[in-house]
One Martini backbone bead per residue (centre of mass of N, CA, C, O) as a GRO file, in nm:
protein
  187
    1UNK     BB    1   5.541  17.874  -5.162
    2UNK     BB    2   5.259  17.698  -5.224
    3UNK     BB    3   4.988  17.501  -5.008
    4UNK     BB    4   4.714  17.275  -5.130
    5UNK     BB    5   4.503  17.119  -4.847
    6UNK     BB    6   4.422  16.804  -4.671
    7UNK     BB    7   4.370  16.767  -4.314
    8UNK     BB    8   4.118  16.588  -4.142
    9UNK     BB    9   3.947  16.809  -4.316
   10UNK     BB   10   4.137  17.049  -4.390
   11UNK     BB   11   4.170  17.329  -4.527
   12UNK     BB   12   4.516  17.413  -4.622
   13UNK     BB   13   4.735  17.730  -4.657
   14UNK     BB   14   5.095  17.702  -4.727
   15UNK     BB   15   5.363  17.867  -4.659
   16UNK     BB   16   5.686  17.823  -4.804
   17UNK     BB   17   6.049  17.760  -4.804
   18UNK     BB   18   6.339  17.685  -4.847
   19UNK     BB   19   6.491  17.510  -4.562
   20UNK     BB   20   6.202  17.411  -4.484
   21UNK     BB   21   6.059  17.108  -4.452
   22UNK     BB   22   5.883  17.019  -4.721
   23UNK     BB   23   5.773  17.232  -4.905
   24UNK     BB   24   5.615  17.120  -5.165
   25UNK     BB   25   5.503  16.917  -4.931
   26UNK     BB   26   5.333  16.721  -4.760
   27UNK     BB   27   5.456  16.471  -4.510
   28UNK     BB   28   5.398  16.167  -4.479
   29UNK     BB   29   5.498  16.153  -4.172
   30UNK     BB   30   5.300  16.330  -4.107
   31UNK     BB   31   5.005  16.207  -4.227
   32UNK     BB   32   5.069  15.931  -4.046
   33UNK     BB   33   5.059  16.050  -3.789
   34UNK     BB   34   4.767  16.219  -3.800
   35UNK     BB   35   4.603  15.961  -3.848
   36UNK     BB   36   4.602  15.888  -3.511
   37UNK     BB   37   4.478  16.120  -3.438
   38UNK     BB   38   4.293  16.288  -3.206
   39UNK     BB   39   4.091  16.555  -3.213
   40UNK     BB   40   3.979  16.774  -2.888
   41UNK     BB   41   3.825  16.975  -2.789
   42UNK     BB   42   4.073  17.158  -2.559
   43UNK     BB   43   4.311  17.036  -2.609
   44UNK     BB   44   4.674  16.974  -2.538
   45UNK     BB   45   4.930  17.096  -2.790
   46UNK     BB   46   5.233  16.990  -2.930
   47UNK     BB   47   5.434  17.123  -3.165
   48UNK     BB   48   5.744  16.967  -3.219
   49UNK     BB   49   5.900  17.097  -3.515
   50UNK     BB   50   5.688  17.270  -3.710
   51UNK     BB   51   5.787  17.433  -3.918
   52UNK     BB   52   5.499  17.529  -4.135
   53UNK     BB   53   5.243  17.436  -3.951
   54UNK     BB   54   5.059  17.208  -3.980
   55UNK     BB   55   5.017  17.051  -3.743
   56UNK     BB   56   4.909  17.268  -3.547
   57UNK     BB   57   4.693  17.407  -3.715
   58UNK     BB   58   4.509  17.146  -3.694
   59UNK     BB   59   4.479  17.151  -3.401
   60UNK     BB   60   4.365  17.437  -3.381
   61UNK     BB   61   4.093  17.366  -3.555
   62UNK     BB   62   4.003  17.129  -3.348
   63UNK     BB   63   4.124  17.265  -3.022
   64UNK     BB   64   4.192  17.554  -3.004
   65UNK     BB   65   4.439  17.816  -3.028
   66UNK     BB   66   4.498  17.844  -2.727
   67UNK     BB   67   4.573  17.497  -2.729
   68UNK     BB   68   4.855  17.574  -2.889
   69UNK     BB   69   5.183  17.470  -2.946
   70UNK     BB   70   5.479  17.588  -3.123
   71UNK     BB   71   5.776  17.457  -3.250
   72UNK     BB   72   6.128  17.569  -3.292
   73UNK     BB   73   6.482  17.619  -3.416
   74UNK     BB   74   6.365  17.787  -3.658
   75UNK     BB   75   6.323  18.097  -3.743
   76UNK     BB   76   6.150  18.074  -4.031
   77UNK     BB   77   5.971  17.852  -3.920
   78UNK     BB   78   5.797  18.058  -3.709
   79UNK     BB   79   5.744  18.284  -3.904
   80UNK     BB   80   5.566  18.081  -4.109
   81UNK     BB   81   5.410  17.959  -3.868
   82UNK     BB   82   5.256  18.217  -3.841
   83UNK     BB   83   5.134  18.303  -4.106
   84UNK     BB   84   4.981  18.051  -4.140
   85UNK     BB   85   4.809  18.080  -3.893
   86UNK     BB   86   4.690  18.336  -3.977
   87UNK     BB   87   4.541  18.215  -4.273
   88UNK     BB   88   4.393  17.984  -4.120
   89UNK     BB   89   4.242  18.115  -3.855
   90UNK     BB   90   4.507  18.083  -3.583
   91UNK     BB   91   4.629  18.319  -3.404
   92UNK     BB   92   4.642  18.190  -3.097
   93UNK     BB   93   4.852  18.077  -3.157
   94UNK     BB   94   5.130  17.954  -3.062
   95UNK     BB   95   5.486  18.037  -3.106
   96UNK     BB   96   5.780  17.919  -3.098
   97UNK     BB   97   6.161  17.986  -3.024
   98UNK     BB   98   6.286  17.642  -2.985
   99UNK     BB   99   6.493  17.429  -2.818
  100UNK     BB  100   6.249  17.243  -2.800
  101UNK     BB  101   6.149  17.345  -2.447
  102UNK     BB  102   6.342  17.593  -2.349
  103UNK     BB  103   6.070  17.837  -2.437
  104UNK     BB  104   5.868  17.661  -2.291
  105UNK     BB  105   5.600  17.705  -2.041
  106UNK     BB  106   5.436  17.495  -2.083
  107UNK     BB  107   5.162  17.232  -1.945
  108UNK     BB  108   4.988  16.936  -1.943
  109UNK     BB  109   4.967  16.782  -2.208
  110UNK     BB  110   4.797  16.563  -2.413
  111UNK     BB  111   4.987  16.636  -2.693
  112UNK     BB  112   5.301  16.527  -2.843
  113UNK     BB  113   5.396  16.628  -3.196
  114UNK     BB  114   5.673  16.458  -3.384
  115UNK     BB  115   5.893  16.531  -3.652
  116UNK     BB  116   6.249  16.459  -3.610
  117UNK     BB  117   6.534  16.433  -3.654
  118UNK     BB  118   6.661  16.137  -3.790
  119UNK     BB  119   6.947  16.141  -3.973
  120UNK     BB  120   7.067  16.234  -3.752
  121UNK     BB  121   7.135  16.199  -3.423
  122UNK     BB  122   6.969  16.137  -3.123
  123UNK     BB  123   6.988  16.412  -2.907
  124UNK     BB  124   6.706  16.548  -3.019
  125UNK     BB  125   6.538  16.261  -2.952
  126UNK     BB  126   6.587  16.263  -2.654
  127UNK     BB  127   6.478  16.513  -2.540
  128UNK     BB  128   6.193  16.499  -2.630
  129UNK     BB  129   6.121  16.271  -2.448
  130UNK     BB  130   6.228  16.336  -2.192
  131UNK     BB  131   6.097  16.640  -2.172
  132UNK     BB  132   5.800  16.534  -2.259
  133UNK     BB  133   5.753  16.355  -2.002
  134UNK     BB  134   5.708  16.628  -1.842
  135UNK     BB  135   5.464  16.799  -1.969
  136UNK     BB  136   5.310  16.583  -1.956
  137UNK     BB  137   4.994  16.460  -1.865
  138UNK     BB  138   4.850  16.233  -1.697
  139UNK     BB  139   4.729  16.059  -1.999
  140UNK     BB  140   4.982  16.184  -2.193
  141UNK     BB  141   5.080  16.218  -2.501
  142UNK     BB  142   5.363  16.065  -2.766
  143UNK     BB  143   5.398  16.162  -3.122
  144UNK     BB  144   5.547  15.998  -3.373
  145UNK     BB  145   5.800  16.025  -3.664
  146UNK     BB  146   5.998  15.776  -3.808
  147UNK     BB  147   6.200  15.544  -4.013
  148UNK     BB  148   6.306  15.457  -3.763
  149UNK     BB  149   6.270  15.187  -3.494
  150UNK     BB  150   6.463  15.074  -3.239
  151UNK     BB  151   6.528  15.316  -3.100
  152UNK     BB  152   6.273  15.433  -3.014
  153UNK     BB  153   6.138  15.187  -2.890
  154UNK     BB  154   6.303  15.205  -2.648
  155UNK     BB  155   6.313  15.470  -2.547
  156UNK     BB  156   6.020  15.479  -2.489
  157UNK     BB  157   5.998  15.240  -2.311
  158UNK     BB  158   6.231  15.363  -2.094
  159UNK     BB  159   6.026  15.606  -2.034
  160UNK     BB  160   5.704  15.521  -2.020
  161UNK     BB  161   5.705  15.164  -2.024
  162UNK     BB  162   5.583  15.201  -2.335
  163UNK     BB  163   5.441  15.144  -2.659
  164UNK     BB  164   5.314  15.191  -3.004
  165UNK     BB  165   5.335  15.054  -3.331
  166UNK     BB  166   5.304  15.211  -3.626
  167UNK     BB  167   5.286  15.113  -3.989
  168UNK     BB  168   5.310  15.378  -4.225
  169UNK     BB  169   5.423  15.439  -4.549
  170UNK     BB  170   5.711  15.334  -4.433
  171UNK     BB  171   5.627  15.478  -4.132
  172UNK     BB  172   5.691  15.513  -3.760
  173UNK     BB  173   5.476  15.535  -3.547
  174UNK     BB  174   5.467  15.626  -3.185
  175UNK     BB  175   5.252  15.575  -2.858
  176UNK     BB  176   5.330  15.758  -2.574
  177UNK     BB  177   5.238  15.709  -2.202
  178UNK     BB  178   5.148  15.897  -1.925
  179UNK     BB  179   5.116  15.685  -1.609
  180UNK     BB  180   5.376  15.850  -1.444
  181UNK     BB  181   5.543  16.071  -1.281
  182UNK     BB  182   5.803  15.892  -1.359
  183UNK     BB  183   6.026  15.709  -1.511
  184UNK     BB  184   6.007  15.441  -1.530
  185UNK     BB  185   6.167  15.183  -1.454
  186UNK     BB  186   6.326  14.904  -1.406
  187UNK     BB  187   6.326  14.503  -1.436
   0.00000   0.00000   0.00000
């Protein structure tokens, strides 16, 4: 299947296939998400759950596909996200093959950007929110998109301090910053 779209300005053609996360069309909690971002030259991106890779091409079409990593842990979709790649003219991002973090190399992220599968148990979006707090460099935000409301804006507030939320068109958007080198306090 073929996806051919405009997202944040970037007119962008997108092979998907069944199995892989919204095949159709570009999903609405991904465009609520990016709705939000602005992305600046040079800034450093992870699309962490990367599917058929809009976030990260999108990513790196703004800031350069050097400094963008998608990551997934369906070979299909890495596969499919490098392909994309491709097409749209952004060879140089990475692609890779990961639970979460785990075959992931790099620090210092400006932005790590997910839509986590929210429908199972929180255990992904649990390690995504940890593990990516540390990851990012220090006022380095973490911008997710789900469905459900209160375990999200806890953990991220548990984890970062501080979270702010907007609802978009169903879904919401969280958007925690690192702005200290350990994870929060407890009060």
């Amino acid at each position: 299947m073929t996806i051919k779209t405009e997202v944040l300005g970037e007119a962008l053609e997108l092979q998907t296939q069944p199995g892989l996360f919204s095949p159709e069309h570009v999903d609405r909690g991904t465009l609520a998400m990016l709705s939000t971002v602005e992305f600046r030259p040079g800034m450093k991106v992870m699309d962490l759950g990367c599917g058929c890779g809009v976030v990260g091409i999108t990513a790196a079409r703004k800031c350069g596909a050097e400094n963008v990593v998608m990551s997934d842990v369906n070979e299909s979709a890495v596969e499919t996200a490098r392909a994309n790649a491709a097409l749209n003219g952004v060879e140089g991002v990475e692609v890779v093959l990961s639970d979460g973090f785990a075959a992931v190399n790099r620090t210092g992220f400006d932005l790590i950007l997910s839509n986590p599968p929210y429908q199972s148990d929180f255990s992904v979006a649990k390690r995504f929110i940890e593990k990516g707090f540390n990851r990012l460099k220090l006022g380095g935000r973490m911008v997710m998109v789900t469905k459900r409301l209160d375990w999200y804006r806890n953990k991220l507030r548990a984890v970062f301090g501080g979270v702010r939320v907007q609802e978009i068109d169903g879904y919401y958007v969280f958007e925690a910053e690192r702005r200290e080198i350990r994870y929060a306090k407890k009060k």
